[in-house]
Coordinates of C-alpha atoms and ligand atoms in Angstrom, one line a residue:
X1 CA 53.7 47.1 122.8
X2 CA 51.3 44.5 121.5
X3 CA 50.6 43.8 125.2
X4 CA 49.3 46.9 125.9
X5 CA 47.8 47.3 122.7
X6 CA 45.7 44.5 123.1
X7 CA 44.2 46.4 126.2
X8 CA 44.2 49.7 124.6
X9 CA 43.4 49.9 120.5
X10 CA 45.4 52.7 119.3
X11 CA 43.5 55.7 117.5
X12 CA 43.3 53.7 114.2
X13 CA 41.9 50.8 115.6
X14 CA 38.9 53.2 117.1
X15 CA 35.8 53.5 114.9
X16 CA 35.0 57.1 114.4
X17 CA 38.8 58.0 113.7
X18 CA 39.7 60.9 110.7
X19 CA 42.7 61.0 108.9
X20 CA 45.3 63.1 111.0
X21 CA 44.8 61.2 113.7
X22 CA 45.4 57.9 112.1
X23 CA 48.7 59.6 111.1
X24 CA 48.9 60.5 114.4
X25 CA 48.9 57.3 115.6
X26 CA 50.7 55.7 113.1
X27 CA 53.9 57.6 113.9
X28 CA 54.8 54.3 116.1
X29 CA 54.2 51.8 113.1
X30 CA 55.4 54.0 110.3
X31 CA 58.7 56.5 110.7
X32 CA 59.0 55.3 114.4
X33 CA 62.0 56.3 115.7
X34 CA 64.6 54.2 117.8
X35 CA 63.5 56.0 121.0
X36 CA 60.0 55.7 120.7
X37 CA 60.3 51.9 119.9
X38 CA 62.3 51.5 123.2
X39 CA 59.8 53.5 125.4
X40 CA 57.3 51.0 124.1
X41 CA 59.1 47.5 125.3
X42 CA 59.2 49.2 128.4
X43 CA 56.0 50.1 128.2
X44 CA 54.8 46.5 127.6
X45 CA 56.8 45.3 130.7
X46 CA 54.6 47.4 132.8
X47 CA 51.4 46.1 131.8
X48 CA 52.2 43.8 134.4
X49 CA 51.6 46.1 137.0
X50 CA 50.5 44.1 140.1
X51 CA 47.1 46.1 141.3
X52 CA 45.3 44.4 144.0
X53 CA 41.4 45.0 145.1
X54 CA 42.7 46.9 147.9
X55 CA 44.1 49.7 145.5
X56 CA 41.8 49.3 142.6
X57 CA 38.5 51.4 143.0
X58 CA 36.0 50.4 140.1
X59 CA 35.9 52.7 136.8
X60 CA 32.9 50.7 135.5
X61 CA 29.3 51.0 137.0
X62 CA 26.2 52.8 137.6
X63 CA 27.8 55.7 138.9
X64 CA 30.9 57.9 138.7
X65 CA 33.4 56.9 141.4
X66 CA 34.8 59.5 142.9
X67 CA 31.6 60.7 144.4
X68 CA 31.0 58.0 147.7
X69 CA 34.2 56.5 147.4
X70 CA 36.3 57.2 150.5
X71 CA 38.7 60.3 150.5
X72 CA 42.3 59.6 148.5
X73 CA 45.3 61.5 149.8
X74 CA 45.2 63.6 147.0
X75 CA 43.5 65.5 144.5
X76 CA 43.9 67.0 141.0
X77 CA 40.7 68.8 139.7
X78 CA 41.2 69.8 136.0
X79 CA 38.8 72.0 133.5
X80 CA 38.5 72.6 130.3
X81 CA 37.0 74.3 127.3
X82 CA 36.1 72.9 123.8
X83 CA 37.5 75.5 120.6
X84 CA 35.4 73.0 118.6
X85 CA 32.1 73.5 117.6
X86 CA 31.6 70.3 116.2
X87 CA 28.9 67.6 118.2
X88 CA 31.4 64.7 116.7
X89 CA 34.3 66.0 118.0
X90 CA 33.1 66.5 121.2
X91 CA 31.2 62.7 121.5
X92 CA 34.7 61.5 120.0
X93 CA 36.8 63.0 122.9
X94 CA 34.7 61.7 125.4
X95 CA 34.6 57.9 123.9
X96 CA 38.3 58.4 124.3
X97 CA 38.2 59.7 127.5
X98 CA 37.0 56.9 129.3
X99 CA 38.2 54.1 127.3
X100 CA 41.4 55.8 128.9
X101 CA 40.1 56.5 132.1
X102 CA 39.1 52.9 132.4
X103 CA 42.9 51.9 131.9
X104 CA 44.6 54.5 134.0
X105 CA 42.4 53.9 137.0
X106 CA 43.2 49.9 136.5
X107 CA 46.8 51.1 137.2
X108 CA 48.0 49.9 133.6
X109 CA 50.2 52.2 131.4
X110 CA 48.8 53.8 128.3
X111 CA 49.0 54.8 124.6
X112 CA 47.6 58.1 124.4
X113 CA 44.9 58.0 121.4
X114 CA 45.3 61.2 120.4
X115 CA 42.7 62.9 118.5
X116 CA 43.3 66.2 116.1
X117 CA 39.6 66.9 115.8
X118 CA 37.5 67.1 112.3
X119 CA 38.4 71.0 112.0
X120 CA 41.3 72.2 110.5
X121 CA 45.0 72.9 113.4
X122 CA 43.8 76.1 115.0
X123 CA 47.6 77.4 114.4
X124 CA 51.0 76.4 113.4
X125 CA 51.8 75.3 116.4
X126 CA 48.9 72.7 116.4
X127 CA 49.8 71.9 112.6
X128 CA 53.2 70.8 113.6
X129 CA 52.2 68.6 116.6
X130 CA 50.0 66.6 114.9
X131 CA 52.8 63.7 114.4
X132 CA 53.0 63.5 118.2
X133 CA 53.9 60.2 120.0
X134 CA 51.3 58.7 121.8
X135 CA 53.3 56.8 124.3
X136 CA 52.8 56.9 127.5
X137 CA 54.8 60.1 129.4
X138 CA 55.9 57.5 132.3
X139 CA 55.6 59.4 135.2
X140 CA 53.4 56.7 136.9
X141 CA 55.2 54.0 135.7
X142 CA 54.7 50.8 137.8
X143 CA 53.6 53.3 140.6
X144 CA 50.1 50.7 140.3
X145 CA 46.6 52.2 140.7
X146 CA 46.6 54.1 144.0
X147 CA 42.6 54.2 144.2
X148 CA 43.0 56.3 141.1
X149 CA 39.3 57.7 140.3
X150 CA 38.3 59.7 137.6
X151 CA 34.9 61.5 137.8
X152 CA 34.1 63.3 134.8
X153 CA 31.6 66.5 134.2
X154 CA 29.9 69.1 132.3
X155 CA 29.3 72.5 132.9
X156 CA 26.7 74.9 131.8
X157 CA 28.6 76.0 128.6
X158 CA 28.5 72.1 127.5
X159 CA 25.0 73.2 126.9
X160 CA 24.9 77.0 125.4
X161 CA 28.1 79.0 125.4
X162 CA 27.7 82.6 124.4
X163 CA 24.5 82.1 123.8
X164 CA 25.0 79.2 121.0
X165 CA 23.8 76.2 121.1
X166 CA 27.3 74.6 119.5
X167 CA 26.7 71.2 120.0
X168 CA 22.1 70.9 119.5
X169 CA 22.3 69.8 123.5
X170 CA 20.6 73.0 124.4
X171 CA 17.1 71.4 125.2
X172 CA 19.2 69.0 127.0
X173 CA 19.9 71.3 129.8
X174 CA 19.0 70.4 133.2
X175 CA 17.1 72.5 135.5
X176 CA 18.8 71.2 138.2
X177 CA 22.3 72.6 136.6
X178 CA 21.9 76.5 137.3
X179 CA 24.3 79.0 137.2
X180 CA 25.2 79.5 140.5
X181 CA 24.1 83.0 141.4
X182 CA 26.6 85.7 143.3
X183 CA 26.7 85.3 147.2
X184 CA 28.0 87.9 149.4
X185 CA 31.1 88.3 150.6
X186 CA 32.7 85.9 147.6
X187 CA 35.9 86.9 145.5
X188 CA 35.2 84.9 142.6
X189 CA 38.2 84.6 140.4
X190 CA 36.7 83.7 136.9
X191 CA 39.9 82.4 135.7
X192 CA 40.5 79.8 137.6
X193 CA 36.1 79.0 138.1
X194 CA 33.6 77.3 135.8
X195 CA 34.7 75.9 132.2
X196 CA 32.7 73.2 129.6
X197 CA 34.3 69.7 130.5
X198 CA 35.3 69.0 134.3
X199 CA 37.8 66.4 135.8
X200 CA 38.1 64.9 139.1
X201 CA 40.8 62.7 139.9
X202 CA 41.6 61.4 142.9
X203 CA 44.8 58.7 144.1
X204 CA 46.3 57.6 146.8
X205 CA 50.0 59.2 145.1
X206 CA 50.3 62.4 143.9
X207 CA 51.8 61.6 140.7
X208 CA 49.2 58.8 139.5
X209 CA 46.7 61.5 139.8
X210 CA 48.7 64.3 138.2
X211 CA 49.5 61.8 135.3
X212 CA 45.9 61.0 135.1
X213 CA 44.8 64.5 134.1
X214 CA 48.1 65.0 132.1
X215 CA 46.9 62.1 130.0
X216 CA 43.8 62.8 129.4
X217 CA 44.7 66.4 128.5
X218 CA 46.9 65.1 125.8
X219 CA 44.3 63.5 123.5
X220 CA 43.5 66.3 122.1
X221 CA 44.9 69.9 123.6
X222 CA 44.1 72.2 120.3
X223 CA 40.1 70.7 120.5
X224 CA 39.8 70.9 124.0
X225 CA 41.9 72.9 125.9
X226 CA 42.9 73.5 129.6
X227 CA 41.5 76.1 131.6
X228 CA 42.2 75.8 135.0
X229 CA 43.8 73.3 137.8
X230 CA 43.6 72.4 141.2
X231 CA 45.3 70.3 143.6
X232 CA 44.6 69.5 147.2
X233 CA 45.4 66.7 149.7
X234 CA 43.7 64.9 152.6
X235 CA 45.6 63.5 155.4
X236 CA 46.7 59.8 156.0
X237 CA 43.9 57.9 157.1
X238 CA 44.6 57.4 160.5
X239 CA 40.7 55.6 161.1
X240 CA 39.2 59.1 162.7
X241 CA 37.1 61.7 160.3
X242 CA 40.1 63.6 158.5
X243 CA 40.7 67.2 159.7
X244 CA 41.1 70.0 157.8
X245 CA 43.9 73.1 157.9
X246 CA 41.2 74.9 160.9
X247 CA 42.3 71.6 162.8
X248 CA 39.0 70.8 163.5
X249 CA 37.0 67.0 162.0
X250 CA 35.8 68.0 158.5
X251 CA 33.5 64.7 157.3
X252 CA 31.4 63.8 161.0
X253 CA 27.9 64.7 159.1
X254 CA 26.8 65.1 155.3
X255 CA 29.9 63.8 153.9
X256 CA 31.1 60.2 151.7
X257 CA 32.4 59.3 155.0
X258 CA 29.4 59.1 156.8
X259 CA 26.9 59.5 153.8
X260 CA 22.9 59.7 153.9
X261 CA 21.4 56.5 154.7
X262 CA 19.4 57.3 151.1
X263 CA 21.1 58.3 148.5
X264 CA 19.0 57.6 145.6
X265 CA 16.7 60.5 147.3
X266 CA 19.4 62.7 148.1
X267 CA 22.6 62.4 145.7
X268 CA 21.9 60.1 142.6
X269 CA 19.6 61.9 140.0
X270 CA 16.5 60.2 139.1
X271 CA 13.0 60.8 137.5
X272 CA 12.9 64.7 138.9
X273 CA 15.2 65.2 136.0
X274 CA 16.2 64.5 132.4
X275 CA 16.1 60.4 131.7
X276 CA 19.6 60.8 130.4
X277 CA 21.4 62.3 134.2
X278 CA 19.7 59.1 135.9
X279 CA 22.5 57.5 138.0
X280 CA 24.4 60.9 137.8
X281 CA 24.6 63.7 140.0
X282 CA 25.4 67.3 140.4
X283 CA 28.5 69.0 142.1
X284 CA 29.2 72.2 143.5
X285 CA 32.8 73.4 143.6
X286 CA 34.0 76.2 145.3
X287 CA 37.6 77.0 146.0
X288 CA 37.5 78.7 150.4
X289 CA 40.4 81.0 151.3
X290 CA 41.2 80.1 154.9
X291 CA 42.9 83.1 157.1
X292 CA 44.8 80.5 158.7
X293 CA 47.0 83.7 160.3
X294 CA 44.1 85.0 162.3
X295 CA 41.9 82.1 162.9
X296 CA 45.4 80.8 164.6
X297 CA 45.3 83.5 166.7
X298 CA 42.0 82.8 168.4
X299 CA 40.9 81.1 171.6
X300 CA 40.3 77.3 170.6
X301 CA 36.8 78.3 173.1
X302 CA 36.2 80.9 170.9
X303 CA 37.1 79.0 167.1
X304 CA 34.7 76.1 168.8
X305 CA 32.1 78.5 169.3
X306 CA 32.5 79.4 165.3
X307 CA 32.5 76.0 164.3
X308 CA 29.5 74.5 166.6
X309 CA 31.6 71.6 167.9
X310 CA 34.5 70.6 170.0
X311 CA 38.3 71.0 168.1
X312 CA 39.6 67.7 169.8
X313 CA 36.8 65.4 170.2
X314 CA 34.7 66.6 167.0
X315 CA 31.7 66.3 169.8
X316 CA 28.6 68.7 169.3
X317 CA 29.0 71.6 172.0
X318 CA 27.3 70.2 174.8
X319 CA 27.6 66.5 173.8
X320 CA 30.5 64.0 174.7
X321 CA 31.2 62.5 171.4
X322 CA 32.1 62.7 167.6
X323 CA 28.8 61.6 166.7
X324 CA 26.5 62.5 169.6
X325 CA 22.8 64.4 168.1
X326 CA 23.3 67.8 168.2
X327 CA 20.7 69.8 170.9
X328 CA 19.9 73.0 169.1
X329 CA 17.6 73.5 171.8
X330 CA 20.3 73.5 174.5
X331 CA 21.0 77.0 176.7
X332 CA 23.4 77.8 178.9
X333 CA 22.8 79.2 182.3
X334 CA 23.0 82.5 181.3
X335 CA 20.6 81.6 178.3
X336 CA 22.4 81.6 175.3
X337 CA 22.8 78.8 172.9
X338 CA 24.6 76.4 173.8
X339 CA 25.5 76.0 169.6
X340 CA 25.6 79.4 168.9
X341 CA 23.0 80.8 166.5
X342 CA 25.8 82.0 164.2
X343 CA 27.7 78.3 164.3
X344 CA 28.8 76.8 161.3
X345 CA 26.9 73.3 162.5
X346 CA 24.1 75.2 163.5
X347 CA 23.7 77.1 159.7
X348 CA 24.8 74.2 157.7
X349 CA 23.1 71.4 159.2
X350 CA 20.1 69.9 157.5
X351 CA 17.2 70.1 160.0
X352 CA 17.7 73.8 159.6
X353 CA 17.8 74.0 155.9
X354 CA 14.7 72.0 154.9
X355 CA 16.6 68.5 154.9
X356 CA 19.0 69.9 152.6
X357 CA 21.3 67.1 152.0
X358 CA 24.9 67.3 150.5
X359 CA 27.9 64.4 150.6
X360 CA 30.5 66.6 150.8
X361 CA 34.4 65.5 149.6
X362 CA 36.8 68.1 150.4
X363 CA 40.2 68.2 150.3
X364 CA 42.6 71.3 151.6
X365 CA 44.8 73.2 149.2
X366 CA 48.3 75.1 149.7
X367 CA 48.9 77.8 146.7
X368 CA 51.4 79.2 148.6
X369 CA 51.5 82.9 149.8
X370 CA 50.1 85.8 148.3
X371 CA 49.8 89.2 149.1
X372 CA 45.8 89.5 150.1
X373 CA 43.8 92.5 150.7
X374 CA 41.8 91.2 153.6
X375 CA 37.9 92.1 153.5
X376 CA 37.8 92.2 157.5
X377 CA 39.8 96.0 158.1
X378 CA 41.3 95.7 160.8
X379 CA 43.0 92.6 159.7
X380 CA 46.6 93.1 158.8
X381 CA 47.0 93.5 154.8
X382 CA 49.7 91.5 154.3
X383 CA 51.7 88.6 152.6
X384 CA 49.8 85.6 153.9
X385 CA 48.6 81.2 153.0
X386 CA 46.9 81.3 149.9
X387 CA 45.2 77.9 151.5
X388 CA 42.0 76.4 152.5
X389 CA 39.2 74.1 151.5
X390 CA 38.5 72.7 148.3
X391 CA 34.5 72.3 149.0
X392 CA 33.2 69.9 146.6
X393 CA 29.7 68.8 147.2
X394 CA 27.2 66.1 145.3
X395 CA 24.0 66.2 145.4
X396 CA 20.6 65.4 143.5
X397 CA 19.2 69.6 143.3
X398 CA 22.2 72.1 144.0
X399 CA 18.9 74.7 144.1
X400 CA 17.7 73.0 147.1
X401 CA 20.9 71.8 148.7
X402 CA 24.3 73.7 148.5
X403 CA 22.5 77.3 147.1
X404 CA 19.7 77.2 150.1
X405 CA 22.3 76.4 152.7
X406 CA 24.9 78.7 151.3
X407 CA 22.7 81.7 151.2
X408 CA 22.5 81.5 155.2
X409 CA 26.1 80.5 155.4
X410 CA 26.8 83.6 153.3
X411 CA 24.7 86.3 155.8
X412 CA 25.1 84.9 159.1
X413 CA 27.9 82.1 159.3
X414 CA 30.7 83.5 162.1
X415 CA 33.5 81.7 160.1
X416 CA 33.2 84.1 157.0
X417 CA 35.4 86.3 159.2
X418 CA 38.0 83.5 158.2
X419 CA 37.1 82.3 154.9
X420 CA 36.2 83.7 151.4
X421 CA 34.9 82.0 148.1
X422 CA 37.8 82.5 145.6
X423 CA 36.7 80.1 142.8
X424 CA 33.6 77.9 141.9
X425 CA 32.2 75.6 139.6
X426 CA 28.9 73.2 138.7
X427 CA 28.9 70.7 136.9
X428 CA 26.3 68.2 135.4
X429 CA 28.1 64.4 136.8
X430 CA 26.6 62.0 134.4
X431 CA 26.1 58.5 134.8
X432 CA 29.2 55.8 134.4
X433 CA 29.4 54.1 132.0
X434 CA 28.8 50.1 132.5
X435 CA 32.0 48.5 130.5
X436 CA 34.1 48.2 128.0
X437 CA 32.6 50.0 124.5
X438 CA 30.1 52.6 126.8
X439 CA 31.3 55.8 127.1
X440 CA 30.8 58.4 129.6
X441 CA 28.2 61.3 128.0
X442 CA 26.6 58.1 125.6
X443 CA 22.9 59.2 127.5
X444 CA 23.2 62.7 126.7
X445 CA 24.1 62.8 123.1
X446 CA 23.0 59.1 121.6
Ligands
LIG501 C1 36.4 76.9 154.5 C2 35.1 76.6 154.5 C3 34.5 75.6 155.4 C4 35.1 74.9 156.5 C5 36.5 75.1 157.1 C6 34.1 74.0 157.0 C7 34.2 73.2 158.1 C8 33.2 72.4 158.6 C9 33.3 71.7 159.8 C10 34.6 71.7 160.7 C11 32.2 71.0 160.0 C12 31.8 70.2 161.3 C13 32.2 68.8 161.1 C14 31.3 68.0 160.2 O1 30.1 67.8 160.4 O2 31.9 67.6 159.1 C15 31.3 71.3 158.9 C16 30.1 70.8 158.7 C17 29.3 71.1 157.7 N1 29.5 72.0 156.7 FE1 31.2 73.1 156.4 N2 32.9 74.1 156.2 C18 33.2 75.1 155.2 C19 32.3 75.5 154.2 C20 31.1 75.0 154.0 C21 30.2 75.4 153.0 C22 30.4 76.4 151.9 C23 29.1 74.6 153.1 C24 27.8 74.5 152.3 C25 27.3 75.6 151.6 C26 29.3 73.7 154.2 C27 28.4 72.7 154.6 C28 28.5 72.0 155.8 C29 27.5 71.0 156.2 C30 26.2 70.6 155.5 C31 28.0 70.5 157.4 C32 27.3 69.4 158.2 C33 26.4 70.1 159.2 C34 25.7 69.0 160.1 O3 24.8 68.4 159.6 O4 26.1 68.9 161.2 N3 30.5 74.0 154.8 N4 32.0 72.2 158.1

């Protein structure tokens, strides 16, 4: 235990600490029981974990990972809502977040530093858990750092919720971090959309990113609790742009695989907006319903004429290769685009949209099967995939980028016959945070 100690100070070794968390976290050195003592030798043991460059990404820097890094296998996204009202609780939780976010993603086991929050248990239940044991659940034991990233952010309700200003950030607002308006077509399930404090985490292992979130969520679950979760997967890295459940390349243009040669102009915030999101950016989250039963039931000639490009090659329609320029101009010999006007490339891309840039990140999800009411009629109504695309998209101005191109893609784009918007999120990415005592949030509310 004093091994990992030294690498992570309990709660009462934290500055800023109140007085049912220190019993909190003295449950180990106090009335510790036989069990917890022995989960902690092993714990110590662990600490030993061998990470090596290839499967360590950075926690510390300018910038959040998560956001250029290349695609993990998998993904856990994670949101949450703050019962507190209080600014200290809030700057608390987050100091705590990345002092263990900078541990997890280094592939090291943890002591939870739990935090009861400066208001009084909002029930019994959260009365009687405040003696919790901070050890480390053990899930991801000696499973090392799998690329781990952790990319933290705030929605609009960090801000004002209900019209309060709970935490005197109001003013601190970005204009850049609207609230997305209503597109047509979408099927917006609030419950599972939005929420004050987002997560990202990303690994190479399932259960090192699952144990990520679980940890994090443990610091303090009655002060900030969950509201929904996601997870999604990419495939193995097999050195080609990934594809996605439509079978077609998902990544060839506008994406952290191949990203925009600029990206302090088009991703990283910077004087356009408030000093304290330099070095951040903004994401857009939406959660796409794919009919994977009917687009499987269409010509490959015909789903290559919805997507704009070639299903095996990833090539442009009427170019040889993945990464070919696209010839909007192009007709066939009867006259008609050779990238049809209603194309997905055609809609999306940026020399139709203004230059609106976006790195996209997805990542596919399987929820199973549901029974859907289809919006397309004569579309059987039936038990079907509740799968698709986890869209998540960064960039400097969502006004200019993801809500200009989605507008089009929301009118005209032929693959809404296949897809619908079933959940969505934006979120303010702030900068990182540069080492060891900086804290993720310290620009927005020192
Ligand atoms: C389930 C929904 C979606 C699927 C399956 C999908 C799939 C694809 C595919 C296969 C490509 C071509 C390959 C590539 O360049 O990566 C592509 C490109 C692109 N998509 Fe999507 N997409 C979806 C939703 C969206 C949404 C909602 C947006 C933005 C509002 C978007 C923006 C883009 C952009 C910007 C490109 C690159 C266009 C270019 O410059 O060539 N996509 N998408």
């Amino acid at each position: 235990m004093a091994g990992d100690q030294a690498h992570h100070p309990p709660p009462n070794r934290r500055a800023g600490v109140n007085r049912r968390s220190l019993l909190a976290g003295g449950l180990l050195v106090g009335t510790g029981a036989a069990a917890g003592v022995a989960t902690d030798r092993m714990i110590s043991g662990s600490t030993t974990n061998a990470a090596t460059r290839a499967d360590t990404e950075p926690f510390w820097g300018a910038h959040q990972s998560g956001v250029i890094t290349d695609t993990q296998r998998h993904v856990v996204l994670a949101s949450f809502d703050f019962t507190t009202t209080e600014r200290a609780d809030v700057t608390e939780i987050l100091k705590r977040w990345t002092a263990l976010g900078a541990a997890l993603a280094s592939g090291q086991s943890v002591q939870v530093p739990l935090y009861q929050g400066t208001g009084q248990p909002a029930d019994a239940y959260a009365a009687a858990t405040a003696r919790a044991t901070p050890s480390d659940s053990l899930d991801a034991w000696q499973l090392g750092p799998q690329r781990l990233t952790l990319t933290v952010g705030f929605g609009p309700g960090m801000f004002t919720k209900d019209g309060r200003d709970r935490f005197g950030i109001a003013d601190k607002r970005p204009r850049q971090l609207v609230d997305l308006p209503r597109f047509p077509g979408e099927q917006i399930d609030e419950t599972v959309s939005g929420g004050d404090l987002f997560l990202q985490a990303c690994a190479d292992d399932p259960q090192v990113a699952f144990h990520a979130v679980r940890s994090l969520a443990r610091i303090a679950p009655d002060v900030v609790t969950l509201r929904w979760t996601q997870l999604g997967f990419s495939p193995a890295n097999t050195g080609g742009t990934p594809r996605n459940l439509m079978g077609f390349k998902d990544g060839t243009a506008n994406s952290n695989a191949h990203p925009p040669a600029d990206l302090d102009s088009t991703v990283w915030a910077g004087a356009e907006g408030p000093d304290w999101m330099r070095g951040g950016t903004y994401l857009v989250y939406r959660r796409i319903r794919i009919s994977l039963e009917h687009w499987d039931r269409l010509q490959v000639a015909q789903q290559e004429r919805v997507i704009g490009r070639q299903k095996v090659s990833g090539a442009p329609l009427g170019s040889a290769h993945e990464f070919d320029a696209k010839d909007f101009n192009a007709k066939d010999t009867q006259g008609n685009m050779v990238i049809p006007a209603d194309s997905h490339v055609r809609l999306a891309a940026p020399e139709n949209n203004n230059g609106a840039v976006m790195v996209r990140r997805a990542f596919s999800y399987n929820n199973g099967t549901t029974p859907f009411t289809e919006r397309w009629p004569p579309w059987r109504q039936a038990l079907e995939y509740d799968a698709g695309l986890l869209f998540l998209a960064y960039q400097k101005d969502p006004r200019a980028s993801f809500i200009t191109v989605n507008q089009r893609l929301a009118l005209n784009d032929a693959l809404n016959q296949f897809t619908t918007h079933t959940a969505t999120g934006i979120y303010a990415i702030p900068p990182g945070a540069r080492g060891d005592g900086d804290w993720i949030g310290r620009t927005l509310f020192s």
